[in-house]
mmCIF file of C-alpha atoms in Angstrom:
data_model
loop_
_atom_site.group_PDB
_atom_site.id
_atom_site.type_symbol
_atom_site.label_atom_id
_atom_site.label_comp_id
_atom_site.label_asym_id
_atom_site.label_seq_id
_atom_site.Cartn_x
_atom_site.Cartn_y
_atom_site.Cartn_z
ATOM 1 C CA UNK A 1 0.000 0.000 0.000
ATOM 2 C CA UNK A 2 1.281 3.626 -0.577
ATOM 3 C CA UNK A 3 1.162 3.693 3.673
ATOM 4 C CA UNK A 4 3.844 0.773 3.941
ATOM 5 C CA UNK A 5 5.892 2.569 1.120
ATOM 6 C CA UNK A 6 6.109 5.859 2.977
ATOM 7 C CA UNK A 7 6.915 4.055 6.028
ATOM 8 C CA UNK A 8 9.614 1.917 4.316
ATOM 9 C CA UNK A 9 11.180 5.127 2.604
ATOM 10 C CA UNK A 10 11.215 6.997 6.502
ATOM 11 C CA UNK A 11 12.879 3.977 7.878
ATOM 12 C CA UNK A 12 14.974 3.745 5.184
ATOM 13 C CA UNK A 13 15.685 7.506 4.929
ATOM 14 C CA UNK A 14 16.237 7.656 9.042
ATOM 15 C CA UNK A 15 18.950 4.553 9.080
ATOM 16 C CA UNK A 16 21.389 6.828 6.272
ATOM 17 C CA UNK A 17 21.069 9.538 9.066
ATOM 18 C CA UNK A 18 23.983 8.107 11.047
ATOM 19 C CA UNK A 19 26.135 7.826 7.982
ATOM 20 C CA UNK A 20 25.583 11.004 6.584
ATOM 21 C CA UNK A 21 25.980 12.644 10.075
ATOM 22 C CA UNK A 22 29.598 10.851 10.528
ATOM 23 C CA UNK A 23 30.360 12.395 6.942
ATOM 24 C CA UNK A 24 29.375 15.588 8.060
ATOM 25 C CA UNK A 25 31.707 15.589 10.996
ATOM 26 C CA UNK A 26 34.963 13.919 9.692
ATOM 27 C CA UNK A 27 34.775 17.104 6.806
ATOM 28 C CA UNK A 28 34.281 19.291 9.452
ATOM 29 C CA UNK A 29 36.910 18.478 11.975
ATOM 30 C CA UNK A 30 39.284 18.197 9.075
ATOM 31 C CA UNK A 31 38.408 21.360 7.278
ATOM 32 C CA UNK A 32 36.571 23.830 9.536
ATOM 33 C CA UNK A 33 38.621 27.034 11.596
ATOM 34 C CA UNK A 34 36.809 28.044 14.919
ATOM 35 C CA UNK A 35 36.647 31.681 15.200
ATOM 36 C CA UNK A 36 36.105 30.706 19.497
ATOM 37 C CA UNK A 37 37.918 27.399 19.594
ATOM 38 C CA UNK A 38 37.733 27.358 23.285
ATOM 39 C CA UNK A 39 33.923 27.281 23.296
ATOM 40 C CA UNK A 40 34.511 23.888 22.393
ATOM 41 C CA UNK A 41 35.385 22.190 26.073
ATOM 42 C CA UNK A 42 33.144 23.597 29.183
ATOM 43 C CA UNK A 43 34.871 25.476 31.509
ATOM 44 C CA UNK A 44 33.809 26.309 35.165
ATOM 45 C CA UNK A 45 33.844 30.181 33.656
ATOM 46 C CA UNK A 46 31.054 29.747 31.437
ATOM 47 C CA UNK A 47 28.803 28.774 33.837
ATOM 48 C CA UNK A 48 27.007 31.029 35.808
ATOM 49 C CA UNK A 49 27.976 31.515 39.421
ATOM 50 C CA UNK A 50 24.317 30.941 40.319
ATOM 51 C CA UNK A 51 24.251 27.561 38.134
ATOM 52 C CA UNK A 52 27.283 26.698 40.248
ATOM 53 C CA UNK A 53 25.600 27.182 43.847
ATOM 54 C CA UNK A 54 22.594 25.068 42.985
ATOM 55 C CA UNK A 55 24.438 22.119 41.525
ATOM 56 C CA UNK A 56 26.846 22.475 44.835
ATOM 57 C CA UNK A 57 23.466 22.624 47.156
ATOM 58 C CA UNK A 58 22.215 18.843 45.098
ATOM 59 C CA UNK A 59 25.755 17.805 46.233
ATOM 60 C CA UNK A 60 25.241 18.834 50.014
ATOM 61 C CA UNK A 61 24.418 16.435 52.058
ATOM 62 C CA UNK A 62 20.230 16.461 52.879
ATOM 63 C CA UNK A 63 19.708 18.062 49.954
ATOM 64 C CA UNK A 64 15.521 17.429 49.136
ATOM 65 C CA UNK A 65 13.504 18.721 46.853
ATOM 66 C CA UNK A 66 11.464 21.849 48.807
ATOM 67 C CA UNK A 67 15.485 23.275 49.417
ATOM 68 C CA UNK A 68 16.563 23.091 45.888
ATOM 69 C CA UNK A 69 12.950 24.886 44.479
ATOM 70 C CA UNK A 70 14.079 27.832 46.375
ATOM 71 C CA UNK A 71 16.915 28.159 43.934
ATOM 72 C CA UNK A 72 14.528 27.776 41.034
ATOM 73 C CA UNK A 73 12.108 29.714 39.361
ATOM 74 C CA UNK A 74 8.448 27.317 39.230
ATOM 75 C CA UNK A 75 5.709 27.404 36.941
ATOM 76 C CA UNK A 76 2.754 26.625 37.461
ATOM 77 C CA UNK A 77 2.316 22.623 38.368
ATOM 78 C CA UNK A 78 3.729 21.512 35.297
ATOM 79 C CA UNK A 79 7.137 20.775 37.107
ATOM 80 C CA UNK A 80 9.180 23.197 34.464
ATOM 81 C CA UNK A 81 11.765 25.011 36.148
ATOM 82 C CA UNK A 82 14.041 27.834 35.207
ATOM 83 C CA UNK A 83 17.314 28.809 36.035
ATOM 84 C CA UNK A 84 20.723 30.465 35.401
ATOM 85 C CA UNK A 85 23.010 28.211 33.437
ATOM 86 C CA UNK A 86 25.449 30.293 31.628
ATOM 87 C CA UNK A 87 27.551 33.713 31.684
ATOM 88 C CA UNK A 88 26.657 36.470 28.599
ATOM 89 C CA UNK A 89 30.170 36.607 27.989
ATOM 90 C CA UNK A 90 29.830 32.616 27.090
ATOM 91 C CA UNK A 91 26.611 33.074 25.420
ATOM 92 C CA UNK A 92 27.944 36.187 22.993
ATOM 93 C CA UNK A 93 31.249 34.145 22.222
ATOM 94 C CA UNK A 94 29.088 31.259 21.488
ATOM 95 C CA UNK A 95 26.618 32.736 19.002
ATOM 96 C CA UNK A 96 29.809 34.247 17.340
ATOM 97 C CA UNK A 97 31.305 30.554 16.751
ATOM 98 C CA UNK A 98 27.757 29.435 15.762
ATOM 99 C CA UNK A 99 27.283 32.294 13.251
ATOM 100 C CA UNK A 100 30.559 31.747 12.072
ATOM 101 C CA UNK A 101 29.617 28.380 11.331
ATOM 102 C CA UNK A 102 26.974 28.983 10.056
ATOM 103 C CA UNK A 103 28.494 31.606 7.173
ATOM 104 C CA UNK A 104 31.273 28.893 6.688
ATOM 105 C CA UNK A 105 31.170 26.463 3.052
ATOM 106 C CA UNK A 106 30.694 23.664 6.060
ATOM 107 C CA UNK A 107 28.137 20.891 5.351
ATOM 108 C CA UNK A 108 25.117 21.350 7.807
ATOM 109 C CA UNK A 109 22.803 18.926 9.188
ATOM 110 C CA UNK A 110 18.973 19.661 10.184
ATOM 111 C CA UNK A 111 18.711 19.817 13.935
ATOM 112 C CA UNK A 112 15.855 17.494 13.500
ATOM 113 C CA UNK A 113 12.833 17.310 11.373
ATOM 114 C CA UNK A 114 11.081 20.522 12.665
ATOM 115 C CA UNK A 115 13.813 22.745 13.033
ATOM 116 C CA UNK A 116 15.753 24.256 9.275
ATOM 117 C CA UNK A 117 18.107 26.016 11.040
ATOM 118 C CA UNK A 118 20.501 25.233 13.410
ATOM 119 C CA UNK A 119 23.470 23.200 14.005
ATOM 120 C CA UNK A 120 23.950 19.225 15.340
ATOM 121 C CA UNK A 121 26.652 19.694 18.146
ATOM 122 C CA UNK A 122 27.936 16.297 17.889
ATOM 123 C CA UNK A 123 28.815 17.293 14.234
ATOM 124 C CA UNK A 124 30.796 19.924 15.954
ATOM 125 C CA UNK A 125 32.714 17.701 18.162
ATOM 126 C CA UNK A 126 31.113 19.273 21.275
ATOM 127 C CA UNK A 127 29.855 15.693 22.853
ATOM 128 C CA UNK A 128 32.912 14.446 24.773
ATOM 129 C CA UNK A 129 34.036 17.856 25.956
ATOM 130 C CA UNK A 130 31.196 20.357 26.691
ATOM 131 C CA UNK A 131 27.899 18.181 26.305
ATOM 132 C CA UNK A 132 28.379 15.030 28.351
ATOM 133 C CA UNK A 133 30.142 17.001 31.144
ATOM 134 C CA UNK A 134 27.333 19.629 31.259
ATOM 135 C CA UNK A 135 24.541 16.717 31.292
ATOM 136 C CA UNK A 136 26.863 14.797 34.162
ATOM 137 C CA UNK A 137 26.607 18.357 36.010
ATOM 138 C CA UNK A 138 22.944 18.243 36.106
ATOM 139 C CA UNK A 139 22.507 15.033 37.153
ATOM 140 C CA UNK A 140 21.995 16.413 40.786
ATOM 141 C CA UNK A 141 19.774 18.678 40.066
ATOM 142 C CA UNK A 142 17.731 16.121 38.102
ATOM 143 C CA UNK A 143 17.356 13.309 40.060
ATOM 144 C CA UNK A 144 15.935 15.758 42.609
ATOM 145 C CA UNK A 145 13.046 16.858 40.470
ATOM 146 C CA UNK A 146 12.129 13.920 38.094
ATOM 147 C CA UNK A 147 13.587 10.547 39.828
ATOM 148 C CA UNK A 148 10.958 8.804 38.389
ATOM 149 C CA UNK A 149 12.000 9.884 34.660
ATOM 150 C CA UNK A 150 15.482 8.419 35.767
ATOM 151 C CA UNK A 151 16.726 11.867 36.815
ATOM 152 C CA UNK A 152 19.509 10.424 38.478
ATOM 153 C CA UNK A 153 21.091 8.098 35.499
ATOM 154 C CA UNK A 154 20.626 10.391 31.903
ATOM 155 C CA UNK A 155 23.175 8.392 30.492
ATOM 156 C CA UNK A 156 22.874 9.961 27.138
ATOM 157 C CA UNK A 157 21.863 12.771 25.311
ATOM 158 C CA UNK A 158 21.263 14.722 22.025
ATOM 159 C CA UNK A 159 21.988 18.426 21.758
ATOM 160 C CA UNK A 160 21.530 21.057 18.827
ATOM 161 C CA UNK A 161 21.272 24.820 18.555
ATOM 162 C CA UNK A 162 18.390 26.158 16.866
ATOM 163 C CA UNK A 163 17.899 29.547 15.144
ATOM 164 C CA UNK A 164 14.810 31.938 14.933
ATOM 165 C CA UNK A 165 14.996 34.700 12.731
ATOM 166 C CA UNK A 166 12.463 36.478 10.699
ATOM 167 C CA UNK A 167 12.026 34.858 6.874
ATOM 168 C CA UNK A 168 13.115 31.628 8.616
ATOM 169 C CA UNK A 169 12.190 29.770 10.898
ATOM 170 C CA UNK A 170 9.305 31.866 13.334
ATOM 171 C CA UNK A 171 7.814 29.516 15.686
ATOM 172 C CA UNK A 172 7.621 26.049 16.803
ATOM 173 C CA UNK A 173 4.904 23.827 16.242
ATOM 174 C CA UNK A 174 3.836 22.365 19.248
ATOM 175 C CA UNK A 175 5.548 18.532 20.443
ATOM 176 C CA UNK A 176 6.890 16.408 22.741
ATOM 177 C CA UNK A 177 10.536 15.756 22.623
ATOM 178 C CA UNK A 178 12.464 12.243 22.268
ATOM 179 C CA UNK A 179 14.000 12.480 25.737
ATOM 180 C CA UNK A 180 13.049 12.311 29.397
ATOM 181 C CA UNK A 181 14.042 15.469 30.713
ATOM 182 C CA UNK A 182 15.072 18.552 28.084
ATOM 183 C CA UNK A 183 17.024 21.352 29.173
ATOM 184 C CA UNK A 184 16.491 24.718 26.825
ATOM 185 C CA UNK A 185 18.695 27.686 27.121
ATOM 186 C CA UNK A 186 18.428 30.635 24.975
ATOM 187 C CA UNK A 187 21.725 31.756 24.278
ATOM 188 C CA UNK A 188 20.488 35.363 23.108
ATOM 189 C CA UNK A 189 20.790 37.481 21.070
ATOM 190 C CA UNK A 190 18.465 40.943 20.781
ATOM 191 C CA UNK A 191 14.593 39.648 20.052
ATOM 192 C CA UNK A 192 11.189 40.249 21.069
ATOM 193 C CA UNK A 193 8.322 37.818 21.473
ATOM 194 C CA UNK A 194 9.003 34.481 20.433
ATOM 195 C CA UNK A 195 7.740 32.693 23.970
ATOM 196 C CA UNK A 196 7.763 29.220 24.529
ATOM 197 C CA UNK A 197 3.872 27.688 25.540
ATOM 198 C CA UNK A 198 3.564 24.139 27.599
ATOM 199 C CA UNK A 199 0.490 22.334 27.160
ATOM 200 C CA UNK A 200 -0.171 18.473 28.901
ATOM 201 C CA UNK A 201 2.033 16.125 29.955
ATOM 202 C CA UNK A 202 1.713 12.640 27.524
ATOM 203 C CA UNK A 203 0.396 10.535 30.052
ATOM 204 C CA UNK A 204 -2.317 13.148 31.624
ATOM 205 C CA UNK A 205 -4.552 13.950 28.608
ATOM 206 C CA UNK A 206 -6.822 17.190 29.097
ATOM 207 C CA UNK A 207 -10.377 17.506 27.828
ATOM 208 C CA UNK A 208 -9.474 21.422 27.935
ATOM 209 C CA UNK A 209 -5.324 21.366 27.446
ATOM 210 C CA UNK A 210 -3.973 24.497 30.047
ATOM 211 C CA UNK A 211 -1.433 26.278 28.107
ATOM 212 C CA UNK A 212 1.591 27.729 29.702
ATOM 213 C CA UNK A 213 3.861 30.807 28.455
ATOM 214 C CA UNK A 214 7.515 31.197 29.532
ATOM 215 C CA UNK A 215 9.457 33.898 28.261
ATOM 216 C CA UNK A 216 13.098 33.449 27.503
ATOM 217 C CA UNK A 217 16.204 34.849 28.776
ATOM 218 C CA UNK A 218 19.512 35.142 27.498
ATOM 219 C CA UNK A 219 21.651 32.663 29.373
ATOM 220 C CA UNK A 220 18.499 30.954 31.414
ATOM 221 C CA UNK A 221 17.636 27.543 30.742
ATOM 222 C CA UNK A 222 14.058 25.705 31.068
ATOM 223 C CA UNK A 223 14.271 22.554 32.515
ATOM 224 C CA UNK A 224 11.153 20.381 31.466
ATOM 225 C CA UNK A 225 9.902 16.905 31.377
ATOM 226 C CA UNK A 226 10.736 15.658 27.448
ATOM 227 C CA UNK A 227 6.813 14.129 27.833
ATOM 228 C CA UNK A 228 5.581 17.783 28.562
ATOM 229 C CA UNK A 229 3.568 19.075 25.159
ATOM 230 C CA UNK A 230 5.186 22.586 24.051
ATOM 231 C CA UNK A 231 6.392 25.084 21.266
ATOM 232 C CA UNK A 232 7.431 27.911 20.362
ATOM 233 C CA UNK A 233 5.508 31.246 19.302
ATOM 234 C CA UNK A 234 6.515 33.046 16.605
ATOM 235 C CA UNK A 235 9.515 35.607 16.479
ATOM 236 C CA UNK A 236 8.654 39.368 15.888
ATOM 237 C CA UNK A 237 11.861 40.628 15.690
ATOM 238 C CA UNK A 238 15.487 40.224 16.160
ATOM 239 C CA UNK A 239 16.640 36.128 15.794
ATOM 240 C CA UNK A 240 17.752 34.033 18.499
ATOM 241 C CA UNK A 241 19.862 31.056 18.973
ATOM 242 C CA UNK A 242 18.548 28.276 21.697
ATOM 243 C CA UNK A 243 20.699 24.959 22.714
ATOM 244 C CA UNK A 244 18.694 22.784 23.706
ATOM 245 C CA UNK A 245 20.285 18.959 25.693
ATOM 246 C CA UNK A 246 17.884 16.282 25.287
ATOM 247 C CA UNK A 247 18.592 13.836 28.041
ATOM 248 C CA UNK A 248 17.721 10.549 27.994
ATOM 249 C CA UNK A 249 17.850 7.205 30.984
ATOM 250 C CA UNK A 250 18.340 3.968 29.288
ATOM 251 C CA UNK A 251 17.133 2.408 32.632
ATOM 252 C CA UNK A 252 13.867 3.993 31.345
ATOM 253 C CA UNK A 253 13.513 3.832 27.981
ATOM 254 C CA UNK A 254 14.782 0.182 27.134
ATOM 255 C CA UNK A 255 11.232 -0.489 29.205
ATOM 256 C CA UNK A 256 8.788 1.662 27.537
ATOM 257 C CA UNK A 257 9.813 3.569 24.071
ATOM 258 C CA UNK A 258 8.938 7.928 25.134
ATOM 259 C CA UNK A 259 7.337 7.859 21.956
ATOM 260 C CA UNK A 260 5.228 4.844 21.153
ATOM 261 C CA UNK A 261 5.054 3.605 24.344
ATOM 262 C CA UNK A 262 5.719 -0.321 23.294
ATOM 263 C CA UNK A 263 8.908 -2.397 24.567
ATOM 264 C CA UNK A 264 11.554 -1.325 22.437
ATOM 265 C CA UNK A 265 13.135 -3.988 19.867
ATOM 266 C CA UNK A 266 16.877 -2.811 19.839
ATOM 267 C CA UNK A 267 18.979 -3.076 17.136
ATOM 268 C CA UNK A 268 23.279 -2.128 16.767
ATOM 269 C CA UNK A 269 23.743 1.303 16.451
ATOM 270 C CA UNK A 270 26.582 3.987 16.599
ATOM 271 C CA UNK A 271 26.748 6.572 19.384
ATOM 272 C CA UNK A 272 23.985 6.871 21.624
ATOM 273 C CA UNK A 273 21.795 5.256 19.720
ATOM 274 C CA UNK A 274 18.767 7.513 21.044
ATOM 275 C CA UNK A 275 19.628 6.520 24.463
ATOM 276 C CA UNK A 276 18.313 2.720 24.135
ATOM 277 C CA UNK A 277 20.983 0.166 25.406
ATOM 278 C CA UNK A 278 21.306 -3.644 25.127
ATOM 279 C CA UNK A 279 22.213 -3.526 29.431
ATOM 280 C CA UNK A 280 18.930 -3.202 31.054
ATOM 281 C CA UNK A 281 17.007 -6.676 30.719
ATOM 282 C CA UNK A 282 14.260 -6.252 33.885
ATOM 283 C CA UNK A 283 11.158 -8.052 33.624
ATOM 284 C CA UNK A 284 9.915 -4.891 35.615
ATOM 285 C CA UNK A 285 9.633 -1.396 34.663
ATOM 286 C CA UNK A 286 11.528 0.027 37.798
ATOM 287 C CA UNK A 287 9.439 1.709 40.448
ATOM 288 C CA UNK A 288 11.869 4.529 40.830
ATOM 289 C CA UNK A 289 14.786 4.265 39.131
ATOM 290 C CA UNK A 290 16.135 7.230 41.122
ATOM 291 C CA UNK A 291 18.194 4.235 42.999
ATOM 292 C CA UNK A 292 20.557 3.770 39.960
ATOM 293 C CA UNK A 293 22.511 6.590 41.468
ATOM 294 C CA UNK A 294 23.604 4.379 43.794
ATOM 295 C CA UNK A 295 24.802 1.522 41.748
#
């Protein structure tokens, strides 16, 4: 049926994404020249001092839950929290490297199928030296507010910048993400409107959806369950650049796919693999898989 031939041609077109990705990144780490090379490996100086306290309170010991919210900005009851992550000077030396980039003859990969402009970090080499380190960082903070989305084991991740900029894209239709917790921080630079909206979360449908809007700021990140319906409204002037870390907890998803909601079937694949791993074999979804922390 013409059904089964889309679907073949999606499955076939998603399983070159890998290879063409690895292309991308062997041209680009032999050809490309960083105008901010030392964007490229996190530093204790690009975070914010702020950042810095919290993650040191989820490292005290007794540190709960009602302690760390005081460091957080709350909205609403839809558990999405806000708070400093880096410095502007970071933020304004990264959007130079990504604009540079971005003008460069450098192949470029979509960010995903929603986003048209952007930039895949791992094609940037940023995984081993800024993005695993920043996700390890959070892990405190975290398993503190979602333990039961495996808060305390994101073992993987996928991360990508995305630009909004008038005549491209505008807004963000709205979606869940593939991940169990997302972190979003707007790196700047000058633009007005453009405010992110949170409907449901997956699992507690709403006969009348409540709708949620967050305003960015530069150098703030939104921490959010991945599950958690959202988008983005359109841009009215200026652009703005957003990274955006989704983490993902094999412990969880090799027992329920975030997206379909079946048992996954794995199958080999390079990298992270969307965070599924061939390790977890429980006949049991775990009751709180929080504990992995201590393993």
């Amino acid at each position: 049926s013409v059904v089964y031939l889309q679907i073949e041609a999606e499955v076939q077109r998603r399983k070159q994404l890998i290879h063409q990705s690895e292309e991308r990144r062997a041209i680009i780490s032999r050809c490309y020249k960083p105008k901010h090379p030392e964007v490229y490996t996190l530093q204790d100086s690009f975070l914010a001092p702020e950042f810095l306290e919290i993650v040191s309170f989820c490292t005290s010991p007794g540190a709960d839950l009602q302690g760390l919210l005081s460091y957080l900005e709350s909205f609403s009851d839809k558990r999405i929290y806000r708070l400093p992550v880096f410095t502007e000077e970071f933020c304004q030396a990264f959007v130079e490297e990504l604009e540079n980039f971005e003008q460069s003859d450098m192949p470029k990969g979509r960010p995903n199928t929603m986003n048209n402009y952007g930039v895949l970090l791992n094609e940037l080499g940023m995984d081993e030296p800024f993005l695993t380190p920043l996700r390890e960082r959070l892990l405190p903070v975290t398993a503190l507010l979602y333990p039961e989305l495996g808060g305390a084991c994101l073992d993987s991740h996928k991360a990508f910048v995305v630009k909004y900029a008038l005549h491209e894209d505008l807004d963000l239709s709205s979606h869940f993400d593939n991940a169990e917790v997302t972190l979003n921080v707007c790196l700047g630079k000058e633009f007005t409107e453009g405010n992110l909206y949170f409907g449901e979360f997956n699992q507690e449908p709403s006969a009348v959806p409540r709708y949620l809007e967050v305003q960015h700021a530069s150098g703030r990140g939104l921490l959010h369950r991945g599950g958690q319906e959202h988008g983005a409204l359109p841009l009215a002037s200026g652009r703005r650049w957003n990274l955006v870390l989704w983490m993902r907890a094999s412990a969880v998803r090799n027992q329920r796919c975030p997206m379909c909601g079946a048992k996954p079937r794995l199958v080999p694949a390079r990298g992270f693999g969307d965070g599924f791993t061939e390790e977890e074999e429980q006949e049991q979804p775990p009751s709180s898989v929080d504990l992995c922390a201590l393993g």
